[in-house]
Coordinates of C-alpha atoms and ligand atoms in Angstrom, one line a residue:
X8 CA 18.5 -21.1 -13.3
X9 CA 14.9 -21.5 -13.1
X10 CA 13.8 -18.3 -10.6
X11 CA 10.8 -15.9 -12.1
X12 CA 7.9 -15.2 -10.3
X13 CA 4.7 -13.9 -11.4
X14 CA 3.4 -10.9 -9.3
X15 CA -0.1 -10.6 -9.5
X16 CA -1.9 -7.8 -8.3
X17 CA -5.7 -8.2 -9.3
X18 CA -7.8 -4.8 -8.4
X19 CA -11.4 -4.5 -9.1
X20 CA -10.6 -2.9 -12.4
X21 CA -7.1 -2.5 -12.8
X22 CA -4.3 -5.3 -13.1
X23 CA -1.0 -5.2 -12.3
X24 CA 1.5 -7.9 -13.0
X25 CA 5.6 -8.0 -13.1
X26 CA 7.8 -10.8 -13.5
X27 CA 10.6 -10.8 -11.3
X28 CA 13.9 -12.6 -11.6
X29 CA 17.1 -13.1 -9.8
X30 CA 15.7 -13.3 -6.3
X31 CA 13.2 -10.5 -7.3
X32 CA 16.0 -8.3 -8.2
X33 CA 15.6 -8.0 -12.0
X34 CA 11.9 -6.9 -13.5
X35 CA 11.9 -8.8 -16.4
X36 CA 8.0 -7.8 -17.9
X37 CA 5.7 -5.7 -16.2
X38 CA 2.3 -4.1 -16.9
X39 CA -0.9 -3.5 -15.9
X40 CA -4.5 -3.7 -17.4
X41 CA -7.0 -1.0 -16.5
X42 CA -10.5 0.0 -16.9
X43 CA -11.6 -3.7 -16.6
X44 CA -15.4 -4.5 -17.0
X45 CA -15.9 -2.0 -19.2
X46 CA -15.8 -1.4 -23.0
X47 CA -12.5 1.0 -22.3
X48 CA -10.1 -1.7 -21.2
X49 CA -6.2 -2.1 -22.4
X50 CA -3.2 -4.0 -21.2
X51 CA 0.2 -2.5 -21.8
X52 CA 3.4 -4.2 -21.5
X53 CA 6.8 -2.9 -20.6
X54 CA 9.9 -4.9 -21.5
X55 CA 13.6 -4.0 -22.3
X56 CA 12.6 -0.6 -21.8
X57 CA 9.5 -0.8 -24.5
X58 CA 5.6 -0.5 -24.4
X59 CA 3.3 -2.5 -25.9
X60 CA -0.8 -1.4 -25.8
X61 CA -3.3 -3.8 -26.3
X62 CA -6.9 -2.6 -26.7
X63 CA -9.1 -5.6 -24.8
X64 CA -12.3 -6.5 -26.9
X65 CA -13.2 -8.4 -23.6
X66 CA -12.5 -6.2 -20.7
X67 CA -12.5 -9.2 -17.9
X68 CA -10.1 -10.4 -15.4
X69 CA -9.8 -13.7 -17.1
X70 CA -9.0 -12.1 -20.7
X71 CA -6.2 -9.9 -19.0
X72 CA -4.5 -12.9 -17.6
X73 CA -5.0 -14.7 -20.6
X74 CA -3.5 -11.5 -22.9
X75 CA -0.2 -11.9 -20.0
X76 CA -0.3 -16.0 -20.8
X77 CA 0.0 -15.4 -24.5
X78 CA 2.4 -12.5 -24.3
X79 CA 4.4 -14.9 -22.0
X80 CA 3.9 -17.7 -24.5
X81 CA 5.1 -16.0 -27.2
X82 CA 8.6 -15.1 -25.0
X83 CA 9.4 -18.5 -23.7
X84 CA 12.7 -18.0 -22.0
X85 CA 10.4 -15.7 -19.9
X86 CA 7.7 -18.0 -19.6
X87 CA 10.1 -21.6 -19.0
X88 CA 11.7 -19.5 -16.2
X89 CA 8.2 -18.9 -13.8
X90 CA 8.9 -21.2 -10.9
X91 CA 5.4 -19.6 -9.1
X92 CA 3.0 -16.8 -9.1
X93 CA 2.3 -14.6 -5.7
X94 CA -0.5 -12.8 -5.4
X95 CA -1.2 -9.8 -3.7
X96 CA -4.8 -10.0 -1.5
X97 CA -5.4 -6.7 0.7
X98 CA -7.2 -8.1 3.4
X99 CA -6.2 -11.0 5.4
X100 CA -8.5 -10.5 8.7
X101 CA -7.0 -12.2 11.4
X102 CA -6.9 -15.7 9.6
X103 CA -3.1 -14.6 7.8
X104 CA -0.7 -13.0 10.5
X105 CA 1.9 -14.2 7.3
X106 CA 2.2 -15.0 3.3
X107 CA 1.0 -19.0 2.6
X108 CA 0.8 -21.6 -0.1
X109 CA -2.4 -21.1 -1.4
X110 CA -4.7 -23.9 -1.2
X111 CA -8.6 -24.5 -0.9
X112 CA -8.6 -23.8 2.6
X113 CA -6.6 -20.6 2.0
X114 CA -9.2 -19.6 -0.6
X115 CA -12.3 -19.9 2.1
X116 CA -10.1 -17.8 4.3
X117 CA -10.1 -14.7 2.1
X118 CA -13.5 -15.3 1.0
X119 CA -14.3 -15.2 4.8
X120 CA -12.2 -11.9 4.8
X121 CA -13.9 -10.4 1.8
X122 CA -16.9 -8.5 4.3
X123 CA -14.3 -6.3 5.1
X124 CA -12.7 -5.7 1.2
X125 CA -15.6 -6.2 -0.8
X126 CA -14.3 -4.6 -3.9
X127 CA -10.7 -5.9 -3.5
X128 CA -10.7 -9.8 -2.0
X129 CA -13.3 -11.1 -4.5
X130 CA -11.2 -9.2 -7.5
X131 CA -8.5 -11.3 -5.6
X132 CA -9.8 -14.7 -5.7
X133 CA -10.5 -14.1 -9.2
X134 CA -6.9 -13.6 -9.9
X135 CA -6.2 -17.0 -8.0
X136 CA -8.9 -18.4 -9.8
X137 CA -7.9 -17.7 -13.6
X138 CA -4.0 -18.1 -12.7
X139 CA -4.4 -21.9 -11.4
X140 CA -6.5 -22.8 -14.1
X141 CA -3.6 -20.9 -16.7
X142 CA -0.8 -22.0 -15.0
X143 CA -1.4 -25.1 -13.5
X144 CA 1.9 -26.1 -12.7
X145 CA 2.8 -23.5 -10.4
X146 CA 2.6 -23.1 -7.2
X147 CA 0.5 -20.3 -6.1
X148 CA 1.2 -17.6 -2.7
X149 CA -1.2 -15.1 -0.9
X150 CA 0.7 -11.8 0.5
X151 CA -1.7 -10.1 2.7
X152 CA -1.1 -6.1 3.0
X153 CA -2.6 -7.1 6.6
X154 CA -0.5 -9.5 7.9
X155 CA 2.3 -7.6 9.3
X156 CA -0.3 -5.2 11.8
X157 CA -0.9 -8.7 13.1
X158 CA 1.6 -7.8 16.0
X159 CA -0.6 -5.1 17.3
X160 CA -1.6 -5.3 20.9
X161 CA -5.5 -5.5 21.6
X162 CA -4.9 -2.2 23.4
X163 CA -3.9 -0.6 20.2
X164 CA -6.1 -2.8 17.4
X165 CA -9.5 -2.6 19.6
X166 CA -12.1 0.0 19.2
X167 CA -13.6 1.3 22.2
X168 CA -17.2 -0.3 21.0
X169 CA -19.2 -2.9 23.1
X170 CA -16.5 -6.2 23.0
X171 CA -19.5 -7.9 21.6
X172 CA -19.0 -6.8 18.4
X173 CA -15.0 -7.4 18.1
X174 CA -16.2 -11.4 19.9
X175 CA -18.8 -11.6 16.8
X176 CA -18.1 -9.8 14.2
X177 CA -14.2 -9.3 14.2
X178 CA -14.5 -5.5 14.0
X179 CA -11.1 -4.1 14.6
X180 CA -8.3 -2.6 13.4
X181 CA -6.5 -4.4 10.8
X182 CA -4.4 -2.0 9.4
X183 CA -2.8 -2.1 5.4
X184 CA 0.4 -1.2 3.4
X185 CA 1.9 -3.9 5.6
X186 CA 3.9 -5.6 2.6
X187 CA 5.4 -2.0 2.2
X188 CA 6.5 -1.6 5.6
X189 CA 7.9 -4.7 6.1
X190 CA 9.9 -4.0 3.0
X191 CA 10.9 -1.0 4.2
X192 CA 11.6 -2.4 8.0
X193 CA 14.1 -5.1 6.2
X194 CA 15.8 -2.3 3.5
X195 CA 16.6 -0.1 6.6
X196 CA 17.8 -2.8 8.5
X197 CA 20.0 -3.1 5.7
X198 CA 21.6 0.3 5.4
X199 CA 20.9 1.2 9.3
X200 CA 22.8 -2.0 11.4
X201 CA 20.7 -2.0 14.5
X202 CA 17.2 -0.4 13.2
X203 CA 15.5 -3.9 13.9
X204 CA 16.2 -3.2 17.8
X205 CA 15.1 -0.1 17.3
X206 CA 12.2 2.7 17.0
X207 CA 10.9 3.7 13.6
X208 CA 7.6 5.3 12.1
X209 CA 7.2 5.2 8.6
X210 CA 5.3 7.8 6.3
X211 CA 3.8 5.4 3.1
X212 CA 2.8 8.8 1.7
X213 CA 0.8 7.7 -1.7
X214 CA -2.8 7.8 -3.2
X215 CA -3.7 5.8 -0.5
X216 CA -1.2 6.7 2.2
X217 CA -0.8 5.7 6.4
X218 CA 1.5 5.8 8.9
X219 CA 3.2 2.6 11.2
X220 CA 5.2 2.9 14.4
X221 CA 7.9 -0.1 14.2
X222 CA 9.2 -1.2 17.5
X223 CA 12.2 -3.6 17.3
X224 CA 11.3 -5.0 13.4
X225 CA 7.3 -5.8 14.8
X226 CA 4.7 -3.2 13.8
X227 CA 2.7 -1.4 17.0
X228 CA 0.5 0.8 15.6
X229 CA -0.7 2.0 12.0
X230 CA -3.3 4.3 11.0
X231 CA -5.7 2.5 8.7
X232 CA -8.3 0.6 10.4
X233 CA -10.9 -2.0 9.5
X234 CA -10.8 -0.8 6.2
X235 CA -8.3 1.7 4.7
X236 CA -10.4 4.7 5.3
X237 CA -9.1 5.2 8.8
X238 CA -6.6 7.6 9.7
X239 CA -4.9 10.4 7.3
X240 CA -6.1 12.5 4.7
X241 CA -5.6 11.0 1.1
X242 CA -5.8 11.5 -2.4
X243 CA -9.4 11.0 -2.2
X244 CA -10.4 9.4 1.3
X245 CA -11.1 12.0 4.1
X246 CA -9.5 9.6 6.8
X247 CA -10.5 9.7 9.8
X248 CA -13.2 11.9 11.8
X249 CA -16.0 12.2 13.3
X250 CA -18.2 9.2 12.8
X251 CA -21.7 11.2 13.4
X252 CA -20.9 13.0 9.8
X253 CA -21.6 9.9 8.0
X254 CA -25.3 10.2 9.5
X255 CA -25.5 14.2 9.1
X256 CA -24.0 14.2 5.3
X257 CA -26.3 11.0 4.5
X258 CA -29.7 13.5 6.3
X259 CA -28.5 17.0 5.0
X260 CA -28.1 14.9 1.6
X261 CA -30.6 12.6 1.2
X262 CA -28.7 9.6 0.3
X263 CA -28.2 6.6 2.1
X264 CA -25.4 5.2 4.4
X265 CA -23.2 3.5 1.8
X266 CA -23.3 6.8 -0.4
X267 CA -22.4 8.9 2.1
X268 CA -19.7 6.5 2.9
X269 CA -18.9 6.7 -1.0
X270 CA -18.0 10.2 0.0
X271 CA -15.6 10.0 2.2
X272 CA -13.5 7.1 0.5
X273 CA -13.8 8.9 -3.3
X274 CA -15.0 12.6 -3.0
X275 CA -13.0 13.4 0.2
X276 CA -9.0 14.3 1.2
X277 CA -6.9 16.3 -1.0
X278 CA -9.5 16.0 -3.9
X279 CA -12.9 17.1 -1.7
X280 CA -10.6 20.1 0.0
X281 CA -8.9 21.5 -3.2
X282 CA -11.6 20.9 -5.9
X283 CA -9.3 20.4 -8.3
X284 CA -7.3 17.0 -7.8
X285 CA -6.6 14.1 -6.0
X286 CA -2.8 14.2 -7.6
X287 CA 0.1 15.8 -5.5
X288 CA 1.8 16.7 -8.0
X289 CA -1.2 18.7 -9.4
X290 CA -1.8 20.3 -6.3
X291 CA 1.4 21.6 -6.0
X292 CA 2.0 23.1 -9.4
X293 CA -1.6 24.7 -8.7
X294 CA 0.0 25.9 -5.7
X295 CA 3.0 27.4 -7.5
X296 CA 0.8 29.4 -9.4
X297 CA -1.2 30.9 -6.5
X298 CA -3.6 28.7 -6.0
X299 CA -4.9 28.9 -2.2
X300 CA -6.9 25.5 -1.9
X301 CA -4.4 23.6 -3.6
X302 CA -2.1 25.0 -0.7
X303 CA -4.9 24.4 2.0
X304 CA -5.1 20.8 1.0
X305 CA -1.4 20.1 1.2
X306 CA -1.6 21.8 4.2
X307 CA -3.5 19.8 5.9
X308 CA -2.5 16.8 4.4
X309 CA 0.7 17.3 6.5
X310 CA -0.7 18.3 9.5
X311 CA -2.5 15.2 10.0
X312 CA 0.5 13.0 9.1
X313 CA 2.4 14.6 11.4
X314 CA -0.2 14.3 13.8
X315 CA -0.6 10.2 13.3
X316 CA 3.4 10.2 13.6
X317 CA 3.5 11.5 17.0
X318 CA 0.2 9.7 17.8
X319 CA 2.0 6.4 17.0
X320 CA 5.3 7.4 19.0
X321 CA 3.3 6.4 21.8
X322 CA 4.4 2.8 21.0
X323 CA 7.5 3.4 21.1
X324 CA 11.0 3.8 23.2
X325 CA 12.4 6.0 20.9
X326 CA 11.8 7.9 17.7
X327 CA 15.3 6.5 16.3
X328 CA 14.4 6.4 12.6
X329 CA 11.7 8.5 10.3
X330 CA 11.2 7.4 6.8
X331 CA 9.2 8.1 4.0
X332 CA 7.9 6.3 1.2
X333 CA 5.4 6.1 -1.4
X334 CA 4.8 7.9 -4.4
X335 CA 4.6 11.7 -2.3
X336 CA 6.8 10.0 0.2
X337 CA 9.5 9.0 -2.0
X338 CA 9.1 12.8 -4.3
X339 CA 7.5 15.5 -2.6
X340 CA 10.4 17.6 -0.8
X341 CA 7.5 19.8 -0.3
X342 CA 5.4 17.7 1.7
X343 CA 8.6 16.1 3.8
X344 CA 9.6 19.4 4.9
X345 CA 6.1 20.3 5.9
X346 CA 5.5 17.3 7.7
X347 CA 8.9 17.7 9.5
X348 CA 8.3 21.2 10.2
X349 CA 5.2 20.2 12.4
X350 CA 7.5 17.6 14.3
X351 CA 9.8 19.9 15.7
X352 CA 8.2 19.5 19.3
X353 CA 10.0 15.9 19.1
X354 CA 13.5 17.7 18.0
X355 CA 13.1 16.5 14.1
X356 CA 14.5 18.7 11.7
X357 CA 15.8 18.1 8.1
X358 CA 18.5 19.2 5.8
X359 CA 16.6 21.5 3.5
X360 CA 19.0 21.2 0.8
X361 CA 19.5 17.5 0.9
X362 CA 15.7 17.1 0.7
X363 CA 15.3 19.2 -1.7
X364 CA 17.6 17.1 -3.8
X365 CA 17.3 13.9 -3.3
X366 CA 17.7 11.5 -6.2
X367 CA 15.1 10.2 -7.4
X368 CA 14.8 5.7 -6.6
X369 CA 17.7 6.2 -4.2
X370 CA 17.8 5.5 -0.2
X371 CA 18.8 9.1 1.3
X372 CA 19.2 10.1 5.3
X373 CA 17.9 13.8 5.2
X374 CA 18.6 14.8 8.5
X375 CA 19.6 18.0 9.8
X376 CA 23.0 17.4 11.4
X377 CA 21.8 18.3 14.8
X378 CA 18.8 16.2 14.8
X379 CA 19.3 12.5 16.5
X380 CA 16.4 10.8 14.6
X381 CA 17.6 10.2 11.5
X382 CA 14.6 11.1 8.6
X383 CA 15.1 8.6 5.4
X384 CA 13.6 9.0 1.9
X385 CA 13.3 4.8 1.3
X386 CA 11.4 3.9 -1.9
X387 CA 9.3 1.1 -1.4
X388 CA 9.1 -2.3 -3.4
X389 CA 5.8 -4.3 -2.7
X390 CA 6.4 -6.3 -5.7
X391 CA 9.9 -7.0 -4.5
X392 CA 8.5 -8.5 -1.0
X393 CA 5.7 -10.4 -2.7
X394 CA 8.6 -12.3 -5.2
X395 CA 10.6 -13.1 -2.0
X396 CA 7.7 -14.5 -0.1
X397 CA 6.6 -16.7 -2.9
X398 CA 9.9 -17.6 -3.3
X399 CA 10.5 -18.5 0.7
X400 CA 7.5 -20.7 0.7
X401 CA 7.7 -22.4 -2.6
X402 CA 11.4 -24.0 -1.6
X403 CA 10.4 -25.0 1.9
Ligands
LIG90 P1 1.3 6.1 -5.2 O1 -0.1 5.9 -4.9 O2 2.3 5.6 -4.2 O3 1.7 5.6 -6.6 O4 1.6 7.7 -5.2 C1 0.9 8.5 -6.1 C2 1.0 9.9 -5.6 O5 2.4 10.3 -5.7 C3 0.3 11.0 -6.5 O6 -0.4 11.9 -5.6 C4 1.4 11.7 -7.2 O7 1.1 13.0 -7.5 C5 2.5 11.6 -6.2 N1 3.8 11.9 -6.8 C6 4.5 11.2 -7.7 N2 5.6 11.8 -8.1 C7 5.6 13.0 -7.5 C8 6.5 14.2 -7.5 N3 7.6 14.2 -8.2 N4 6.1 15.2 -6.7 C9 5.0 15.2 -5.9 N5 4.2 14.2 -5.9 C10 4.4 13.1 -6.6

């Protein structure tokens, strides 16, 4: 049976692809192409549990996708099976409240969006660009990491500015990491009858990390904002604070608006605080071995999850379900429990020892028995969601 998508994820200057079969449950290539437009760039392919590098003589979007055409020509049961191609685009304003067919008009929309994602939607439309001209048979989706904060009140996605500016420029909250938390809605839904009529907040605790408050399958409130800057600390964005800064650092520095803003979203979070890196895992081997602003910058990474959690609880009835995901999410025990630990004013605990070991790619309730939210470890699968979607639109 005819079935494989191609997952496209075009960044600025990185790549990702997969090719998913079965309904999106088998990966049958994937890869991803970094250090585009420059003289660095490589693609590398995994398939049947092999890696394949290839050094790119022409680091642009359009020779990536060609180098994943070729590779794909030269693997034709892989390439006869590709029934359409879904693209991930990260900002969807509020022209996409869900995935769609891609079409002119669709196009326009995300270029209309791209004031908002000027690195990422322009990458985007390149990716759409190259893949209908490669693959011209195949029908082609957009899955906006926006879309599912499209539920949000006004209460909740307007800023307390002069309604002017929401009525003529569209500045709001938008809101991102949507494709994972719908994922992650649907999974618990599946192992936790009854979760869609519930309460849930979810941790997507990565590089880029945020928090959404779930009430009865719709999200209510997430973290990010107009852009993804909003909200917690990250690897390398400071998250939110106190606007004036941008003005002070930008004086005190000598450097304009859009370098001090360069700060925030690259030089900031757990990299600007420990000096070291923008990795978890880093940070906490540094930790291990004594290392004080390593432990400072988990620290506070933690606190101001926590504090986002319980600031989105607001939207709820009930905290009924905790769960985190994400690449620190899904593997720091460290960082769960500390996060946990500063929720106990809201009666969550956790099972230290069930955190602690938690296998690795697996769904895991860590609740401590007397807690009555129950605290999952759910691993997340954007590429999954994006496959289903193109899937759902391409048969109806
Ligand atoms: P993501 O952006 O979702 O891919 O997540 C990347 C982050 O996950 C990085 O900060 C990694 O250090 C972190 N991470 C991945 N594995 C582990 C682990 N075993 N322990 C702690 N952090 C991890």
């Amino acid at each position: 049976m005819k079935d494989g998508i191609l997952v496209i994820n075009c960044g600025s200057s990185s790549l990702k692809f997969a090719v998913l079969s079965h309904a999106g449950q088998h990966i049958l290539v994937e890869g991803i192409a970094d250090k585009l437009g420059s003289n660095l760039s490589s693609i590398t392919f995994k398939c049947d549990g092999e890696k394949k590098q290839i050094i790119l003589d022409d680091g642009s979007h359009k020779n990536a996708i060609t180098q994943i055409k070729l590779w794909l020509d030269s693997h034709p049961n892989i390439h006869d099976s590709l029934i359409g191609v879904g693209h991930r685009v990260v900002h969807g304003g509020e022209t996409f409240s869900k995935s769609v067919l891609i079409n002119q008009k669709v196009v326009d929309g995300i270029e209309e969006c791209a004031k908002f994602a000027p690195l990422h939607n322009p990458a985007h439309l390149k990716g759409i660009e190259i893949a209908s001209e490669l693959f011209p048979g195949l029908p082609q989706v957009a899955v906006f990491d926006t879309a599912f904060h499209q539920t949000l009140t006004p209460e909740q996605y307007l800023y307390p500015i002069p309604m002017g500016l929401y009525r003529d420029h569209h500045f709001r909250k938008y809101g991102f990491h949507g494709t994972s938390y719908r994922y992650i809605s649907k999974q618990l839904a599946t192992i936790s009858k009854g979760s869609h009529q519930q309460g849930v907040l979810v941790a997507h605790l990565g590089n880029g990390a945020s928090i959404c408050a779930i009430n009865q399958g719709e999200s209510s409130d997430t973290s990010m904002g107009i852009t993804p800057l909003e909200g917690l600390m990250m690897g390398t964005r400071s998250g939110s604070l106190d606007p004036s800064l941008l003005s002070f650092i930008s004086q005190a520095e000598d450097i304009s608006a859009q370098a001090a803003l360069d700060i925030l979203n690259k030089k900031s979070g757990l990299l600007g605080i420990s000096e070291l890196s923008n990795d978890c895992r880093t940070l906490e081997e540094a930790m291990t071995s004594g290392d004080e602003r390593a432990k400072l910058a988990l620290e506070m990474f933690a606190a101001r999850t926590a504090k986002y959690l319980a600031s989105a609880a607001t939207t709820l009835e009930n905290i009924d379900h905790i769960v985190f995901t994400g690449g620190i999410g899904e593997n720091s025990s460290y960082l769960r429990q500390a996060v946990c630990n500063r929720l106990k004013a809201f009666n969550i605990s956790i099972d230290s020892e069930l955190n602690e070991s938690a296998p690795r790619g697996e769904n895991l309730n860590i609740k401590a028995q007397t807690c009555t939210t129950n605290v999952w470890v759910i691993p997340t699968n954007e590429e999954l969601m994006i496959a289903l979607d193109t899937i759902n639109l391409i048969q109806h």
